[in-house]
Amino acid sequence: MALIVAKFGGTSLADYAAMSRCADIILANPNTRVVVVSASSGVTNLLVELTQEHIGEERRMQLVKQIAHIQYQILDSLGSPQEVAARLDTVLSRISVLSEELSKNRNKARMDELLAQGEQCSSALFAAVLREKGEAASAFDVRQVLRTDSHFGRAEPQIETISLLAAEHLAPLLSSQRIVTQGFIGADDAGATTTLGRGGSDYSAALLAEALKATAVEIWTDVAGIYTTDPRIAPKARPIAEISFNEAAEMATFGAKVLHPATILPAVRQKIQVFVGSSREPERGGTWIRHEVEDAPVFRAVTVRRDQTLLNLHSLQMLHAQGFLAETFATLARHKISVDLITTSEVNVSLTLDKTGSDSAGNGLLSESLLQELSQHCRVRVEDSLALVAIVGNKIASTPGVCRRVFEVLEPHNVRMICQGASPHNLCVLVAESEAAQIVRALHKNLFE
């Protein structure tokens, strides 16, 4: 039997009406057996604020009340079924306790447990919406199967263990009911709650699809698929019917916010097709991401990723010497930093880093300890307020005329970095964040309109 894993984001679960629309999407396809949910819109941001330092008692209580208000409004529309009301009361009480403990003693394990509570609420509520519509459905605690390491805030999944646990605990339930479970969260070997980092719900859905050998993953969001660029930047952006895994991975990595960058990885491993559509307007269709596509144009899309950091490292040790880059990357690896783009000269290395690598609480990448460690063997300069603009497509490196079409648009602008050639699917430029939208509009007009 075909098996589909569907994921719904926070805006799709914002209130009872939104949840009801999502439930109708699920009920329209008998093959959709697993539903992965984010926290209701706004809840995770409130929980993140609860993890911050120096938050006063009055503000803490205010935040807890705001979270409760969002969830109880949905519960009231459901008619307050007793078992769901009891579950919500338990979770909301736990939020209050954890936030109070964090105000006295901060640690990352407690932060992860607090941040995981939003999905606990939304999964219980969404399962109840399905039952209200006459469907057999129950909320399943994903921590039973989604095993990770203990790197709180940005945990790494243990793929083989997830497959074994899903086959044992989750797969047997699917023939008799729809299962609603949580995105974004997991548990380590000791049972402590972990999180996969911001945007990790997409990743959760793909990991479960991989473990259950699903035929498709559906990502339901607030836009009708993937576009040639962000329509809010370029109004003439158009939807893309299908793209390849390689193109989608580049787009996700370089700023297309419809997908979390890691989502594609489990799908690629098992060649599971991915669908992206709008939960508000499912009739509009969306974008299919497949292993192979019929049409592979040179230019597929223009993406932008804001809030970039450029790390410049200068050292005379690099001159005709070995080991400098190895030492630099070893230092970054110890601090769990992955590098996006890199350019080098005889005595300089420039690296770009992205907030995608931030942890669930929004803590940044460049800690004082990291900068101090790098400073021991080179001069470090950090530049912020940058944006990465990427042209995504096919055979970009081997198609004549590509650079001319791109650089004639870039001529009036200062470009801090250019990366092209490592992949046939992209050409990237680093520019001032204040100019990014203008550059994207001009590139889109030149390449697509």
Short mmCIF file of C-alpha atoms in Angstrom, two decimals:
data_model
loop_
_atom_site.label_atom_id
_atom_site.label_comp_id
_atom_site.label_asym_id
_atom_site.label_seq_id
_atom_site.Cartn_x
_atom_site.Cartn_y
_atom_site.Cartn_z
CA MET A 1 0.00 0.00 0.00
CA ALA A 2 1.20 3.52 -0.79
CA LEU A 3 2.04 5.45 2.36
CA ILE A 4 2.10 9.24 2.58
CA VAL A 5 3.52 11.31 5.44
CA ALA A 6 1.99 14.82 5.59
CA LYS A 7 3.45 17.74 7.49
CA PHE A 8 1.57 20.91 8.46
CA GLY A 9 3.34 24.09 9.56
CA GLY A 10 2.34 26.54 12.27
CA THR A 11 0.27 28.86 10.08
CA SER A 12 -1.73 25.84 8.86
CA LEU A 13 -2.59 25.06 12.49
CA ALA A 14 -3.11 28.60 13.74
CA ASP A 15 -6.72 28.12 14.89
CA TYR A 16 -9.65 25.72 14.71
CA ALA A 17 -10.72 26.80 11.21
CA ALA A 18 -7.20 26.25 9.87
CA MET A 19 -6.95 22.83 11.56
CA SER A 20 -10.32 21.87 10.10
CA ARG A 21 -9.10 22.70 6.56
CA CYS A 22 -6.00 20.57 7.14
CA ALA A 23 -8.12 17.69 8.43
CA ASP A 24 -10.15 17.79 5.19
CA ILE A 25 -6.90 17.48 3.19
CA ILE A 26 -5.96 14.39 5.22
CA LEU A 27 -9.39 12.79 4.89
CA ALA A 28 -9.34 13.26 1.10
CA ASN A 29 -6.48 10.76 0.77
CA PRO A 30 -6.76 7.35 2.49
CA ASN A 31 -3.02 6.78 1.96
CA THR A 32 -2.07 9.66 4.27
CA ARG A 33 -1.53 7.71 7.50
CA VAL A 34 1.05 9.82 9.37
CA VAL A 35 0.59 13.52 10.08
CA VAL A 36 3.50 15.57 11.45
CA VAL A 37 2.59 18.90 13.03
CA SER A 38 4.41 22.03 14.10
CA ALA A 39 3.28 24.13 17.05
CA SER A 40 0.38 26.48 16.32
CA SER A 41 1.46 29.79 14.77
CA GLY A 42 3.20 32.05 17.28
CA VAL A 43 3.59 29.45 20.03
CA THR A 44 7.23 28.52 19.35
CA ASN A 45 8.26 32.20 19.33
CA LEU A 46 6.60 32.66 22.71
CA LEU A 47 8.37 29.56 24.04
CA VAL A 48 11.71 30.84 22.71
CA GLU A 49 11.16 34.09 24.59
CA LEU A 50 10.52 32.06 27.74
CA THR A 51 14.01 30.54 27.39
CA GLN A 52 15.77 33.92 27.26
CA GLU A 53 17.82 35.32 30.11
CA HIS A 54 16.65 38.15 32.37
CA ILE A 55 12.95 37.74 31.65
CA GLY A 56 10.96 39.09 34.58
CA GLU A 57 8.30 37.18 36.47
CA GLU A 58 5.49 39.39 35.17
CA ARG A 59 6.55 38.89 31.54
CA ARG A 60 7.00 35.15 32.13
CA MET A 61 3.42 34.80 33.39
CA GLN A 62 2.20 36.93 30.49
CA LEU A 63 3.85 34.61 27.95
CA VAL A 64 2.44 31.48 29.57
CA LYS A 65 -1.04 33.02 29.44
CA GLN A 66 -0.63 33.93 25.75
CA ILE A 67 0.33 30.34 24.92
CA ALA A 68 -2.62 29.00 26.92
CA HIS A 69 -4.99 31.44 25.16
CA ILE A 70 -3.96 30.20 21.67
CA GLN A 71 -4.49 26.54 22.63
CA TYR A 72 -7.70 26.98 24.66
CA GLN A 73 -9.37 28.88 21.81
CA ILE A 74 -8.96 25.79 19.62
CA LEU A 75 -10.07 23.53 22.47
CA ASP A 76 -13.23 25.61 23.02
CA SER A 77 -14.15 25.29 19.33
CA LEU A 78 -13.82 21.52 19.70
CA GLY A 79 -16.30 21.53 22.55
CA SER A 80 -13.56 20.86 25.14
CA PRO A 81 -13.41 17.03 25.01
CA GLN A 82 -12.32 15.86 28.45
CA GLU A 83 -9.26 13.82 27.48
CA VAL A 84 -7.85 16.63 25.30
CA ALA A 85 -8.56 19.27 27.95
CA ALA A 86 -6.72 17.16 30.52
CA ARG A 87 -3.76 16.72 28.15
CA LEU A 88 -3.57 20.46 27.46
CA ASP A 89 -3.75 21.29 31.16
CA THR A 90 -0.83 18.93 31.80
CA VAL A 91 1.31 20.43 29.03
CA LEU A 92 0.54 24.04 29.96
CA SER A 93 1.31 23.31 33.60
CA ARG A 94 4.63 21.81 32.49
CA ILE A 95 5.40 24.98 30.49
CA SER A 96 4.87 27.06 33.60
CA VAL A 97 7.09 24.81 35.73
CA LEU A 98 9.90 24.60 33.15
CA SER A 99 9.93 28.35 32.51
CA GLU A 100 10.14 29.02 36.26
CA GLU A 101 13.01 26.54 36.61
CA LEU A 102 14.82 28.13 33.66
CA SER A 103 14.58 31.57 35.22
CA LYS A 104 16.60 30.21 38.16
CA ASN A 105 18.89 27.70 36.47
CA ARG A 106 19.45 27.75 32.70
CA ASN A 107 20.50 24.58 30.91
CA LYS A 108 20.02 23.40 27.34
CA ALA A 109 18.25 20.15 28.21
CA ARG A 110 15.54 22.05 30.07
CA MET A 111 15.28 24.56 27.21
CA ASP A 112 14.67 21.75 24.72
CA GLU A 113 11.96 20.24 26.87
CA LEU A 114 10.25 23.63 27.13
CA LEU A 115 10.50 24.30 23.38
CA ALA A 116 8.95 20.88 22.63
CA GLN A 117 5.70 21.64 24.44
CA GLY A 118 4.05 23.53 21.56
CA GLU A 119 3.99 20.44 19.35
CA GLN A 120 2.59 18.41 22.25
CA CYS A 121 -0.41 20.74 22.30
CA SER A 122 -1.00 20.94 18.54
CA SER A 123 -0.75 17.17 18.01
CA ALA A 124 -3.36 16.47 20.71
CA LEU A 125 -5.68 19.13 19.28
CA PHE A 126 -5.29 18.07 15.63
CA ALA A 127 -5.94 14.41 16.43
CA ALA A 128 -9.13 15.55 18.17
CA VAL A 129 -10.19 17.54 15.07
CA LEU A 130 -9.80 14.38 12.96
CA ARG A 131 -11.86 12.37 15.45
CA GLU A 132 -14.54 15.07 15.44
CA LYS A 133 -14.85 14.45 11.68
CA GLY A 134 -15.43 10.74 12.31
CA GLU A 135 -11.91 9.47 11.64
CA ALA A 136 -9.98 7.06 13.87
CA ALA A 137 -6.95 9.08 14.94
CA SER A 138 -4.62 9.42 17.90
CA ALA A 139 -1.66 11.53 18.98
CA PHE A 140 1.61 9.59 19.10
CA ASP A 141 4.66 10.76 21.03
CA VAL A 142 7.41 10.94 18.39
CA ARG A 143 10.04 10.67 21.13
CA GLN A 144 9.33 6.94 21.18
CA VAL A 145 10.90 6.58 17.73
CA LEU A 146 12.84 9.70 16.70
CA ARG A 147 16.15 8.96 18.40
CA THR A 148 18.88 11.61 18.36
CA ASP A 149 22.20 12.36 20.00
CA SER A 150 22.35 14.63 23.06
CA HIS A 151 23.35 17.84 21.30
CA PHE A 152 20.49 19.88 22.77
CA GLY A 153 19.21 22.69 20.55
CA ARG A 154 20.44 21.10 17.33
CA ALA A 155 20.35 17.33 17.78
CA GLU A 156 21.50 14.90 15.11
CA PRO A 157 19.10 12.03 14.27
CA GLN A 158 20.28 8.42 14.51
CA ILE A 159 18.93 7.08 11.23
CA GLU A 160 19.22 3.32 11.78
CA THR A 161 17.74 3.44 15.28
CA ILE A 162 14.82 5.55 14.05
CA SER A 163 14.03 2.94 11.38
CA LEU A 164 14.08 0.10 13.91
CA LEU A 165 11.93 1.94 16.45
CA ALA A 166 9.44 3.14 13.81
CA ALA A 167 8.99 -0.43 12.54
CA GLU A 168 8.38 -1.62 16.09
CA HIS A 169 6.21 1.13 17.59
CA LEU A 170 4.70 3.18 14.76
CA ALA A 171 4.14 1.03 11.67
CA PRO A 172 1.76 -1.47 13.38
CA LEU A 173 -0.66 1.37 14.23
CA LEU A 174 -1.12 2.69 10.70
CA SER A 175 -3.57 0.12 9.33
CA SER A 176 -6.27 0.99 11.88
CA GLN A 177 -5.93 4.74 12.36
CA ARG A 178 -4.30 8.00 11.31
CA ILE A 179 -1.37 8.92 13.52
CA VAL A 180 -0.69 12.55 14.44
CA THR A 181 2.78 13.18 15.79
CA GLN A 182 5.17 16.01 16.54
CA GLY A 183 7.74 17.60 14.28
CA PHE A 184 10.92 19.33 15.47
CA ILE A 185 11.50 17.12 18.53
CA GLY A 186 13.11 13.81 19.44
CA ALA A 187 14.77 12.11 22.40
CA ASP A 188 18.27 10.88 23.18
CA ASP A 189 19.20 7.42 24.47
CA ALA A 190 18.45 8.49 28.03
CA GLY A 191 14.93 9.64 27.07
CA ALA A 192 15.70 13.35 27.42
CA THR A 193 13.80 15.59 25.00
CA THR A 194 15.88 17.09 22.18
CA THR A 195 15.09 19.46 19.31
CA LEU A 196 16.32 19.44 15.70
CA GLY A 197 16.79 23.21 15.37
CA ARG A 198 14.46 25.86 14.00
CA GLY A 199 12.44 24.62 11.02
CA GLY A 200 13.05 21.01 11.98
CA SER A 201 9.45 19.83 11.50
CA ASP A 202 10.04 19.33 7.75
CA TYR A 203 13.09 17.25 8.64
CA SER A 204 11.05 15.18 11.11
CA ALA A 205 8.49 14.36 8.42
CA ALA A 206 11.19 13.26 5.95
CA LEU A 207 12.97 11.17 8.60
CA LEU A 208 9.74 9.35 9.47
CA ALA A 209 8.96 8.87 5.78
CA GLU A 210 12.39 7.34 5.30
CA ALA A 211 11.99 5.06 8.34
CA LEU A 212 8.52 3.91 7.23
CA LYS A 213 9.53 3.55 3.55
CA ALA A 214 6.81 5.98 2.50
CA THR A 215 6.10 6.78 -1.15
CA ALA A 216 5.73 10.53 -0.63
CA VAL A 217 6.11 13.39 1.84
CA GLU A 218 3.62 16.25 1.63
CA ILE A 219 4.69 19.61 3.06
CA TRP A 220 1.57 21.75 3.56
CA THR A 221 2.34 25.39 4.17
CA ASP A 222 0.93 28.85 3.40
CA VAL A 223 2.09 29.07 -0.23
CA ALA A 224 1.05 27.04 -3.27
CA GLY A 225 4.37 25.38 -3.99
CA ILE A 226 7.83 26.63 -4.86
CA TYR A 227 8.19 29.73 -7.06
CA THR A 228 10.90 31.05 -9.37
CA THR A 229 11.58 33.51 -6.54
CA ASP A 230 9.75 34.95 -3.55
CA PRO A 231 6.55 36.54 -4.99
CA ARG A 232 6.72 39.18 -2.26
CA ILE A 233 9.98 40.41 -3.81
CA ALA A 234 9.18 39.89 -7.51
CA PRO A 235 5.41 39.96 -8.20
CA LYS A 236 5.87 38.18 -11.57
CA ALA A 237 7.40 35.11 -9.92
CA ARG A 238 5.68 31.97 -11.16
CA PRO A 239 5.06 28.56 -9.60
CA ILE A 240 7.22 25.59 -10.59
CA ALA A 241 5.33 22.36 -11.33
CA GLU A 242 8.25 20.02 -10.65
CA ILE A 243 11.94 20.25 -9.82
CA SER A 244 14.71 17.76 -9.18
CA PHE A 245 16.09 16.82 -5.77
CA ASN A 246 19.37 18.56 -6.63
CA GLU A 247 17.64 21.82 -7.54
CA ALA A 248 15.38 21.69 -4.49
CA ALA A 249 18.34 21.03 -2.21
CA GLU A 250 20.14 24.08 -3.61
CA MET A 251 17.01 26.22 -3.26
CA ALA A 252 16.39 25.09 0.30
CA THR A 253 20.02 25.61 1.26
CA PHE A 254 20.20 29.05 -0.31
CA GLY A 255 17.07 30.60 1.07
CA ALA A 256 13.80 29.19 -0.32
CA LYS A 257 11.85 29.30 2.92
CA VAL A 258 9.22 26.82 1.77
CA LEU A 259 11.59 23.98 2.69
CA HIS A 260 14.00 23.41 5.54
CA PRO A 261 17.44 22.68 4.02
CA ALA A 262 17.77 19.26 5.68
CA THR A 263 14.36 18.04 4.47
CA ILE A 264 15.65 16.83 1.16
CA LEU A 265 18.36 14.57 2.59
CA PRO A 266 16.23 11.62 3.79
CA ALA A 267 14.07 11.93 0.66
CA VAL A 268 17.14 11.77 -1.58
CA ARG A 269 18.46 8.72 0.25
CA GLN A 270 15.27 6.76 -0.44
CA LYS A 271 14.10 8.57 -3.61
CA ILE A 272 10.89 9.60 -1.85
CA GLN A 273 9.05 12.27 -3.82
CA VAL A 274 8.12 15.45 -1.96
CA PHE A 275 5.07 17.64 -2.58
CA VAL A 276 4.79 21.26 -1.44
CA GLY A 277 1.34 22.88 -1.44
CA SER A 278 -0.93 25.38 0.31
CA SER A 279 -3.18 24.12 3.09
CA ARG A 280 -5.37 27.17 2.57
CA GLU A 281 -5.80 26.54 -1.17
CA PRO A 282 -5.07 22.87 -1.87
CA GLU A 283 -7.00 23.05 -5.14
CA ARG A 284 -4.21 25.23 -6.62
CA GLY A 285 -1.84 22.27 -6.63
CA GLY A 286 1.83 22.77 -5.86
CA THR A 287 5.36 21.61 -6.64
CA TRP A 288 6.58 18.01 -6.90
CA ILE A 289 10.21 17.34 -6.08
CA ARG A 290 11.41 14.18 -7.79
CA HIS A 291 14.57 12.22 -8.42
CA GLU A 292 14.24 12.81 -12.16
CA VAL A 293 12.32 15.52 -14.05
CA GLU A 294 11.47 15.91 -17.72
CA ASP A 295 12.42 19.59 -17.99
CA ALA A 296 15.79 20.80 -16.62
CA PRO A 297 16.31 24.45 -17.69
CA VAL A 298 19.56 26.36 -17.16
CA PHE A 299 17.75 28.88 -14.92
CA ARG A 300 15.19 27.48 -12.47
CA ALA A 301 14.96 30.07 -9.68
CA VAL A 302 16.59 32.95 -7.84
CA THR A 303 16.79 32.68 -4.06
CA VAL A 304 17.96 34.96 -1.29
CA ARG A 305 19.19 34.10 2.18
CA ARG A 306 19.44 37.05 4.53
CA ASP A 307 21.25 37.55 7.84
CA GLN A 308 24.53 36.14 6.57
CA THR A 309 27.85 36.32 8.35
CA LEU A 310 31.18 36.53 6.54
CA LEU A 311 34.17 35.29 8.48
CA ASN A 312 37.52 36.58 7.16
CA LEU A 313 40.64 34.80 8.37
CA HIS A 314 44.11 36.22 7.61
CA SER A 315 47.37 34.45 8.37
CA LEU A 316 50.87 34.45 6.90
CA GLN A 317 51.02 30.80 8.03
CA MET A 318 49.01 29.99 4.91
CA LEU A 319 51.79 31.13 2.58
CA HIS A 320 53.25 28.03 0.91
CA ALA A 321 52.37 25.97 4.00
CA GLN A 322 50.20 22.99 4.83
CA GLY A 323 47.62 22.46 7.53
CA PHE A 324 46.07 25.90 8.02
CA LEU A 325 42.72 25.00 6.44
CA ALA A 326 42.67 21.64 8.22
CA GLU A 327 43.20 23.35 11.58
CA THR A 328 40.54 25.95 10.79
CA PHE A 329 37.92 23.37 9.81
CA ALA A 330 38.77 21.21 12.84
CA THR A 331 38.11 24.22 15.08
CA LEU A 332 34.78 24.92 13.37
CA ALA A 333 33.83 21.23 13.64
CA ARG A 334 34.49 21.21 17.39
CA HIS A 335 32.00 24.08 17.70
CA LYS A 336 29.44 22.30 15.47
CA ILE A 337 29.75 24.93 12.72
CA SER A 338 29.25 23.96 9.09
CA VAL A 339 30.64 26.23 6.40
CA ASP A 340 28.52 27.19 3.39
CA LEU A 341 30.77 29.00 0.95
CA ILE A 342 34.52 29.44 0.94
CA THR A 343 37.02 31.45 -1.10
CA THR A 344 40.78 31.53 -0.56
CA SER A 345 43.86 33.53 -1.51
CA GLU A 346 47.47 33.02 -0.49
CA VAL A 347 47.00 34.47 3.01
CA ASN A 348 43.21 34.84 3.41
CA VAL A 349 40.22 32.57 3.77
CA SER A 350 36.65 33.89 3.63
CA LEU A 351 33.78 31.72 4.87
CA THR A 352 30.03 32.30 4.98
CA LEU A 353 27.92 31.06 7.87
CA ASP A 354 24.15 31.10 8.16
CA LYS A 355 21.53 31.31 10.91
CA THR A 356 20.20 27.95 9.67
CA GLY A 357 22.84 26.52 11.97
CA SER A 358 21.49 28.33 15.00
CA ASP A 359 19.98 26.20 17.69
CA SER A 360 16.30 25.94 18.62
CA ALA A 361 16.51 28.82 21.08
CA GLY A 362 17.89 31.07 18.34
CA ASN A 363 21.40 31.26 19.79
CA GLY A 364 23.91 32.32 17.16
CA LEU A 365 26.87 30.55 15.69
CA LEU A 366 29.83 32.75 16.60
CA SER A 367 30.45 32.20 20.28
CA GLU A 368 33.22 34.06 22.09
CA SER A 369 35.06 30.80 22.67
CA LEU A 370 35.06 30.02 18.94
CA LEU A 371 36.41 33.46 18.00
CA GLN A 372 39.10 33.24 20.68
CA GLU A 373 40.18 29.83 19.46
CA LEU A 374 40.41 31.00 15.83
CA SER A 375 42.31 34.13 16.91
CA GLN A 376 45.11 31.98 18.28
CA HIS A 377 46.35 31.16 14.78
CA CYS A 378 44.96 33.94 12.55
CA ARG A 379 43.49 37.43 12.48
CA VAL A 380 39.69 37.26 12.48
CA ARG A 381 37.29 39.81 11.01
CA VAL A 382 33.52 39.35 11.08
CA GLU A 383 31.12 41.09 8.68
CA ASP A 384 27.34 41.07 9.18
CA SER A 385 24.27 42.51 7.40
CA LEU A 386 24.94 40.50 4.26
CA ALA A 387 22.69 38.42 2.01
CA LEU A 388 23.41 35.48 -0.24
CA VAL A 389 21.71 35.57 -3.66
CA ALA A 390 21.79 32.29 -5.59
CA ILE A 391 20.86 31.51 -9.18
CA VAL A 392 19.68 27.89 -9.19
CA GLY A 393 19.37 25.70 -12.27
CA ASN A 394 21.17 23.09 -14.35
CA LYS A 395 24.55 22.96 -16.12
CA ILE A 396 25.24 26.51 -14.96
CA ALA A 397 29.00 25.95 -14.90
CA SER A 398 29.14 24.56 -18.44
CA THR A 399 26.62 26.80 -20.24
CA PRO A 400 28.20 29.74 -22.13
CA GLY A 401 26.79 33.19 -21.44
CA VAL A 402 25.49 32.53 -17.91
CA CYS A 403 28.00 34.82 -16.20
CA ARG A 404 27.38 37.63 -18.68
CA ARG A 405 23.61 37.59 -18.01
CA VAL A 406 24.16 37.57 -14.25
CA PHE A 407 26.98 40.09 -13.99
CA GLU A 408 25.36 42.70 -16.20
CA VAL A 409 22.66 42.89 -13.52
CA LEU A 410 25.24 43.04 -10.72
CA GLU A 411 27.33 45.80 -12.32
CA PRO A 412 25.97 48.69 -10.15
CA HIS A 413 26.38 46.72 -6.90
CA ASN A 414 29.28 45.84 -4.63
CA VAL A 415 29.74 42.05 -4.51
CA ARG A 416 31.61 40.70 -1.47
CA MET A 417 32.01 37.11 -2.68
CA ILE A 418 31.33 35.02 -5.78
CA CYS A 419 31.10 31.21 -5.74
CA GLN A 420 30.59 29.19 -8.91
CA GLY A 421 31.87 25.92 -10.25
CA ALA A 422 31.62 23.61 -7.24
CA SER A 423 28.09 22.62 -8.26
CA PRO A 424 26.48 22.62 -11.73
CA HIS A 425 23.27 23.77 -10.06
CA ASN A 426 24.12 27.20 -8.62
CA LEU A 427 25.97 30.48 -8.87
CA CYS A 428 26.10 32.47 -5.62
CA VAL A 429 26.97 36.07 -4.80
CA LEU A 430 27.25 37.71 -1.40
CA VAL A 431 25.91 41.27 -1.30
CA ALA A 432 24.78 43.90 1.17
CA GLU A 433 21.48 42.89 2.73
CA SER A 434 20.04 46.33 1.98
CA GLU A 435 20.49 45.71 -1.78
CA ALA A 436 19.36 42.07 -1.87
CA ALA A 437 15.70 42.61 -2.86
CA GLN A 438 16.65 44.99 -5.67
CA ILE A 439 19.21 42.49 -7.02
CA VAL A 440 16.74 39.58 -6.86
CA ARG A 441 14.09 41.60 -8.75
CA ALA A 442 16.59 42.59 -11.43
CA LEU A 443 17.92 39.03 -11.83
CA HIS A 444 14.41 37.59 -12.00
CA LYS A 445 13.41 40.14 -14.65
CA ASN A 446 16.52 39.37 -16.72
CA LEU A 447 16.37 35.58 -16.44
CA PHE A 448 12.64 34.75 -16.25
CA GLU A 449 10.39 37.59 -17.39
#
